Amino acid sequence: PLGVARYRDYLRDIHDSGKHLLGLINDILDLSKIEAGRMEVSDQPVELEPTVDGILRMVEERAKENQVAIAVALPEPVPRLLADERLIKQILINLMSNAVKFTPPGGRITVGAALEPDGGLALSVADTGIGIPAEDLPMVCSPFWQIDRGLNRKFEGTGLGLSLCKRMAELHGGWLELQSELG
């Protein structure tokens, strides 16, 4: 019976597990397409403000649970971006999800954009998270590579997020730049 609380909990767990598995499969398929040179980029005008708002709605509940504040810093007027909206969303979702996951309670995340001197647009996600050791920075964009690799890992994940972000940015003629320090 659906009125029994524990059955609702079971259904929620099954649903969450299915979403997690689907996300993992989609990440692996995207990585495979990119590596095979088969990922198609469909450049269209992207309205940045509603795109960022939609991503914030996706991560805000987990941010609240983790007691992490999120701020938005977009230039005025907000420029249009010529890009593949699905890939831009995926990049920002991966970066924002990582920021929420690795930022301790009381921390802050800022998603922003800035016009570059060459007319390009730099998207950014900054956080007050735990940081990445300098010696690990060159490796974090490698597929399936994780800093926390032990059997007693604190953080879930597959090690595909940053690798996908890097490759999707490169498909747009851009790049992923990471800056971090412990703490």
PDB file of C-alpha atoms in Angstrom:
ATOM      1  CA  PRO A   1       0.000   0.000   0.000  1.00  0.00           C
ATOM      2  CA  LEU A   2       1.344   3.417  -0.975  1.00  0.00           C
ATOM      3  CA  GLY A   3       0.019   4.992   2.220  1.00  0.00           C
ATOM      4  CA  VAL A   4       2.649   3.174   4.302  1.00  0.00           C
ATOM      5  CA  ALA A   5       5.586   5.506   4.971  1.00  0.00           C
ATOM      6  CA  ARG A   6       8.294   2.888   4.593  1.00  0.00           C
ATOM      7  CA  TYR A   7       7.036   1.980   1.102  1.00  0.00           C
ATOM      8  CA  ARG A   8       7.227   5.640   0.083  1.00  0.00           C
ATOM      9  CA  ASP A   9      10.795   5.633   1.396  1.00  0.00           C
ATOM     10  CA  TYR A  10      11.567   2.502  -0.625  1.00  0.00           C
ATOM     11  CA  LEU A  11      10.116   4.112  -3.762  1.00  0.00           C
ATOM     12  CA  ARG A  12      12.149   7.277  -3.170  1.00  0.00           C
ATOM     13  CA  ASP A  13      15.323   5.212  -2.752  1.00  0.00           C
ATOM     14  CA  ILE A  14      14.581   3.216  -5.922  1.00  0.00           C
ATOM     15  CA  HIS A  15      13.829   6.429  -7.845  1.00  0.00           C
ATOM     16  CA  ASP A  16      17.003   8.150  -6.583  1.00  0.00           C
ATOM     17  CA  SER A  17      19.098   5.096  -7.427  1.00  0.00           C
ATOM     18  CA  GLY A  18      17.601   4.961 -10.929  1.00  0.00           C
ATOM     19  CA  LYS A  19      18.355   8.672 -11.493  1.00  0.00           C
ATOM     20  CA  HIS A  20      21.914   8.156 -10.272  1.00  0.00           C
ATOM     21  CA  LEU A  21      22.425   5.172 -12.573  1.00  0.00           C
ATOM     22  CA  LEU A  22      20.920   7.026 -15.542  1.00  0.00           C
ATOM     23  CA  GLY A  23      23.247   9.974 -14.872  1.00  0.00           C
ATOM     24  CA  LEU A  24      26.251   7.651 -14.752  1.00  0.00           C
ATOM     25  CA  ILE A  25      25.266   5.936 -17.997  1.00  0.00           C
ATOM     26  CA  ASN A  26      24.725   9.288 -19.724  1.00  0.00           C
ATOM     27  CA  ASP A  27      28.140  10.533 -18.522  1.00  0.00           C
ATOM     28  CA  ILE A  28      29.866   7.427 -19.868  1.00  0.00           C
ATOM     29  CA  LEU A  29      28.016   7.716 -23.177  1.00  0.00           C
ATOM     30  CA  ASP A  30      28.904  11.415 -23.484  1.00  0.00           C
ATOM     31  CA  LEU A  31      32.559  10.684 -22.730  1.00  0.00           C
ATOM     32  CA  SER A  32      32.566   7.862 -25.293  1.00  0.00           C
ATOM     33  CA  LYS A  33      31.015  10.125 -27.947  1.00  0.00           C
ATOM     34  CA  ILE A  34      33.544  12.865 -27.284  1.00  0.00           C
ATOM     35  CA  GLU A  35      36.509  10.481 -27.390  1.00  0.00           C
ATOM     36  CA  ALA A  36      35.207   8.921 -30.618  1.00  0.00           C
ATOM     37  CA  GLY A  37      34.827  12.380 -32.180  1.00  0.00           C
ATOM     38  CA  ARG A  38      31.081  11.862 -32.508  1.00  0.00           C
ATOM     39  CA  MET A  39      29.772  14.501 -30.096  1.00  0.00           C
ATOM     40  CA  GLU A  40      27.821  17.045 -32.120  1.00  0.00           C
ATOM     41  CA  VAL A  41      27.857  20.647 -30.931  1.00  0.00           C
ATOM     42  CA  SER A  42      24.833  22.680 -31.962  1.00  0.00           C
ATOM     43  CA  ASP A  43      25.700  26.336 -31.423  1.00  0.00           C
ATOM     44  CA  GLN A  44      22.600  28.403 -30.733  1.00  0.00           C
ATOM     45  CA  PRO A  45      22.034  31.638 -28.810  1.00  0.00           C
ATOM     46  CA  VAL A  46      21.781  30.744 -25.112  1.00  0.00           C
ATOM     47  CA  GLU A  47      20.148  33.062 -22.599  1.00  0.00           C
ATOM     48  CA  LEU A  48      22.551  32.763 -19.687  1.00  0.00           C
ATOM     49  CA  GLU A  49      20.361  34.089 -16.865  1.00  0.00           C
ATOM     50  CA  PRO A  50      17.506  31.548 -17.213  1.00  0.00           C
ATOM     51  CA  THR A  51      20.058  28.785 -17.802  1.00  0.00           C
ATOM     52  CA  VAL A  52      21.843  29.609 -14.538  1.00  0.00           C
ATOM     53  CA  ASP A  53      18.498  29.963 -12.710  1.00  0.00           C
ATOM     54  CA  GLY A  54      17.460  26.488 -13.855  1.00  0.00           C
ATOM     55  CA  ILE A  55      20.727  24.986 -12.646  1.00  0.00           C
ATOM     56  CA  LEU A  56      20.386  26.722  -9.293  1.00  0.00           C
ATOM     57  CA  ARG A  57      16.945  25.152  -8.847  1.00  0.00           C
ATOM     58  CA  MET A  58      18.537  21.760  -9.453  1.00  0.00           C
ATOM     59  CA  VAL A  59      21.240  22.148  -6.773  1.00  0.00           C
ATOM     60  CA  GLU A  60      19.639  24.512  -4.256  1.00  0.00           C
ATOM     61  CA  GLU A  61      17.952  21.806  -2.153  1.00  0.00           C
ATOM     62  CA  ARG A  62      21.206  19.950  -1.597  1.00  0.00           C
ATOM     63  CA  ALA A  63      22.978  23.269  -0.923  1.00  0.00           C
ATOM     64  CA  LYS A  64      20.382  24.087   1.761  1.00  0.00           C
ATOM     65  CA  GLU A  65      20.769  20.623   3.292  1.00  0.00           C
ATOM     66  CA  ASN A  66      24.553  21.167   3.390  1.00  0.00           C
ATOM     67  CA  GLN A  67      24.113  24.736   4.723  1.00  0.00           C
ATOM     68  CA  VAL A  68      25.958  26.222   1.753  1.00  0.00           C
ATOM     69  CA  ALA A  69      25.008  29.654   0.362  1.00  0.00           C
ATOM     70  CA  ILE A  70      24.892  30.256  -3.397  1.00  0.00           C
ATOM     71  CA  ALA A  71      25.341  33.642  -5.063  1.00  0.00           C
ATOM     72  CA  VAL A  72      25.106  34.651  -8.720  1.00  0.00           C
ATOM     73  CA  ALA A  73      27.441  37.237 -10.286  1.00  0.00           C
ATOM     74  CA  LEU A  74      26.413  37.901 -13.885  1.00  0.00           C
ATOM     75  CA  PRO A  75      27.389  41.048 -15.799  1.00  0.00           C
ATOM     76  CA  GLU A  76      24.771  43.643 -16.715  1.00  0.00           C
ATOM     77  CA  PRO A  77      23.480  43.394 -19.298  1.00  0.00           C
ATOM     78  CA  VAL A  78      23.753  39.622 -19.322  1.00  0.00           C
ATOM     79  CA  PRO A  79      25.288  38.684 -22.689  1.00  0.00           C
ATOM     80  CA  ARG A  80      23.960  35.929 -24.888  1.00  0.00           C
ATOM     81  CA  LEU A  81      26.206  32.968 -25.316  1.00  0.00           C
ATOM     82  CA  LEU A  82      26.576  31.177 -28.650  1.00  0.00           C
ATOM     83  CA  ALA A  83      26.902  27.556 -27.558  1.00  0.00           C
ATOM     84  CA  ASP A  84      25.261  24.166 -27.264  1.00  0.00           C
ATOM     85  CA  GLU A  85      22.854  24.802 -24.399  1.00  0.00           C
ATOM     86  CA  ARG A  86      22.717  21.150 -23.308  1.00  0.00           C
ATOM     87  CA  LEU A  87      26.501  20.988 -22.988  1.00  0.00           C
ATOM     88  CA  ILE A  88      26.738  24.351 -21.199  1.00  0.00           C
ATOM     89  CA  LYS A  89      24.075  23.184 -18.742  1.00  0.00           C
ATOM     90  CA  GLN A  90      25.966  19.922 -18.181  1.00  0.00           C
ATOM     91  CA  ILE A  91      29.219  21.785 -17.520  1.00  0.00           C
ATOM     92  CA  LEU A  92      27.579  24.110 -15.004  1.00  0.00           C
ATOM     93  CA  ILE A  93      25.600  21.299 -13.338  1.00  0.00           C
ATOM     94  CA  ASN A  94      28.785  19.252 -12.878  1.00  0.00           C
ATOM     95  CA  LEU A  95      30.739  22.222 -11.505  1.00  0.00           C
ATOM     96  CA  MET A  96      27.907  23.353  -9.213  1.00  0.00           C
ATOM     97  CA  SER A  97      27.271  19.813  -7.955  1.00  0.00           C
ATOM     98  CA  ASN A  98      30.975  19.421  -7.135  1.00  0.00           C
ATOM     99  CA  ALA A  99      30.999  22.786  -5.380  1.00  0.00           C
ATOM    100  CA  VAL A 100      27.992  21.821  -3.241  1.00  0.00           C
ATOM    101  CA  LYS A 101      29.450  18.382  -2.497  1.00  0.00           C
ATOM    102  CA  PHE A 102      32.896  19.623  -1.466  1.00  0.00           C
ATOM    103  CA  THR A 103      31.945  22.827   0.383  1.00  0.00           C
ATOM    104  CA  PRO A 104      31.511  22.404   4.143  1.00  0.00           C
ATOM    105  CA  PRO A 105      28.555  23.880   6.069  1.00  0.00           C
ATOM    106  CA  GLY A 106      28.712  27.654   6.275  1.00  0.00           C
ATOM    107  CA  GLY A 107      30.558  27.843   2.955  1.00  0.00           C
ATOM    108  CA  ARG A 108      29.718  29.853  -0.132  1.00  0.00           C
ATOM    109  CA  ILE A 109      29.500  29.191  -3.868  1.00  0.00           C
ATOM    110  CA  THR A 110      29.422  31.867  -6.555  1.00  0.00           C
ATOM    111  CA  VAL A 111      28.452  31.152 -10.148  1.00  0.00           C
ATOM    112  CA  GLY A 112      29.389  33.949 -12.467  1.00  0.00           C
ATOM    113  CA  ALA A 113      30.328  35.161 -15.892  1.00  0.00           C
ATOM    114  CA  ALA A 114      32.620  37.860 -17.217  1.00  0.00           C
ATOM    115  CA  LEU A 115      33.270  39.283 -20.652  1.00  0.00           C
ATOM    116  CA  GLU A 116      36.807  38.614 -21.849  1.00  0.00           C
ATOM    117  CA  PRO A 117      38.895  41.217 -23.747  1.00  0.00           C
ATOM    118  CA  ASP A 118      38.680  39.056 -26.904  1.00  0.00           C
ATOM    119  CA  GLY A 119      34.859  39.147 -26.794  1.00  0.00           C
ATOM    120  CA  GLY A 120      34.531  35.687 -25.302  1.00  0.00           C
ATOM    121  CA  LEU A 121      32.638  34.846 -22.154  1.00  0.00           C
ATOM    122  CA  ALA A 122      34.247  33.235 -19.117  1.00  0.00           C
ATOM    123  CA  LEU A 123      31.872  31.197 -16.974  1.00  0.00           C
ATOM    124  CA  SER A 124      33.009  30.532 -13.418  1.00  0.00           C
ATOM    125  CA  VAL A 125      32.075  28.558 -10.346  1.00  0.00           C
ATOM    126  CA  ALA A 126      33.975  29.519  -7.208  1.00  0.00           C
ATOM    127  CA  ASP A 127      33.562  27.987  -3.785  1.00  0.00           C
ATOM    128  CA  THR A 128      35.011  27.932  -0.292  1.00  0.00           C
ATOM    129  CA  GLY A 129      35.290  24.153  -0.396  1.00  0.00           C
ATOM    130  CA  ILE A 130      37.896  21.747   0.889  1.00  0.00           C
ATOM    131  CA  GLY A 131      40.269  22.435  -2.010  1.00  0.00           C
ATOM    132  CA  ILE A 132      42.493  20.259  -4.147  1.00  0.00           C
ATOM    133  CA  PRO A 133      46.149  19.577  -3.351  1.00  0.00           C
ATOM    134  CA  ALA A 134      48.471  21.238  -5.903  1.00  0.00           C
ATOM    135  CA  GLU A 135      50.021  17.887  -6.881  1.00  0.00           C
ATOM    136  CA  ASP A 136      46.552  16.504  -7.773  1.00  0.00           C
ATOM    137  CA  LEU A 137      45.416  19.428  -9.966  1.00  0.00           C
ATOM    138  CA  PRO A 138      46.967  18.009 -13.180  1.00  0.00           C
ATOM    139  CA  MET A 139      45.090  14.713 -12.694  1.00  0.00           C
ATOM    140  CA  VAL A 140      41.569  15.787 -11.657  1.00  0.00           C
ATOM    141  CA  CYS A 141      40.366  16.112 -15.257  1.00  0.00           C
ATOM    142  CA  SER A 142      41.351  12.545 -16.114  1.00  0.00           C
ATOM    143  CA  PRO A 143      38.380  10.204 -16.580  1.00  0.00           C
ATOM    144  CA  PHE A 144      37.519   8.145 -13.482  1.00  0.00           C
ATOM    145  CA  TRP A 145      40.277   9.809 -11.433  1.00  0.00           C
ATOM    146  CA  GLN A 146      39.371  10.821  -7.886  1.00  0.00           C
ATOM    147  CA  ILE A 147      41.360  12.392  -5.107  1.00  0.00           C
ATOM    148  CA  ASP A 148      39.464  10.405  -2.476  1.00  0.00           C
ATOM    149  CA  ARG A 149      40.167   6.892  -3.798  1.00  0.00           C
ATOM    150  CA  GLY A 150      40.252   4.788  -0.623  1.00  0.00           C
ATOM    151  CA  LEU A 151      37.733   2.194   0.466  1.00  0.00           C
ATOM    152  CA  ASN A 152      36.502   4.568   3.166  1.00  0.00           C
ATOM    153  CA  ARG A 153      35.732   7.413   0.742  1.00  0.00           C
ATOM    154  CA  LYS A 154      33.799  10.346   2.157  1.00  0.00           C
ATOM    155  CA  PHE A 155      32.396  11.575  -1.157  1.00  0.00           C
ATOM    156  CA  GLU A 156      30.407   9.701  -3.772  1.00  0.00           C
ATOM    157  CA  GLY A 157      31.054  10.052  -7.475  1.00  0.00           C
ATOM    158  CA  THR A 158      32.604   8.432 -10.521  1.00  0.00           C
ATOM    159  CA  GLY A 159      35.415  10.824 -11.381  1.00  0.00           C
ATOM    160  CA  LEU A 160      33.830  11.767 -14.704  1.00  0.00           C
ATOM    161  CA  GLY A 161      32.431  15.246 -13.971  1.00  0.00           C
ATOM    162  CA  LEU A 162      35.528  17.409 -14.451  1.00  0.00           C
ATOM    163  CA  SER A 163      36.735  15.287 -17.363  1.00  0.00           C
ATOM    164  CA  LEU A 164      33.420  15.876 -19.132  1.00  0.00           C
ATOM    165  CA  CYS A 165      33.488  19.594 -18.297  1.00  0.00           C
ATOM    166  CA  LYS A 166      36.960  19.924 -19.798  1.00  0.00           C
ATOM    167  CA  ARG A 167      36.089  18.065 -22.978  1.00  0.00           C
ATOM    168  CA  MET A 168      32.748  19.860 -23.437  1.00  0.00           C
ATOM    169  CA  ALA A 169      34.447  23.252 -23.018  1.00  0.00           C
ATOM    170  CA  GLU A 170      37.053  22.221 -25.603  1.00  0.00           C
ATOM    171  CA  LEU A 171      34.288  21.241 -28.041  1.00  0.00           C
ATOM    172  CA  HIS A 172      33.208  24.898 -27.865  1.00  0.00           C
ATOM    173  CA  GLY A 173      36.743  26.142 -28.553  1.00  0.00           C
ATOM    174  CA  GLY A 174      37.196  26.965 -24.872  1.00  0.00           C
ATOM    175  CA  TRP A 175      39.013  25.420 -21.964  1.00  0.00           C
ATOM    176  CA  LEU A 176      38.573  24.507 -18.317  1.00  0.00           C
ATOM    177  CA  GLU A 177      40.900  26.255 -15.897  1.00  0.00           C
ATOM    178  CA  LEU A 178      41.109  25.041 -12.310  1.00  0.00           C
ATOM    179  CA  GLN A 179      42.580  27.015  -9.462  1.00  0.00           C
ATOM    180  CA  SER A 180      42.527  25.571  -5.976  1.00  0.00           C
ATOM    181  CA  GLU A 181      44.281  25.368  -2.662  1.00  0.00           C
ATOM    182  CA  LEU A 182      43.596  23.176   0.336  1.00  0.00           C
ATOM    183  CA  GLY A 183      41.130  24.715   2.751  1.00  0.00           C
TER     184      GLY A 183
END
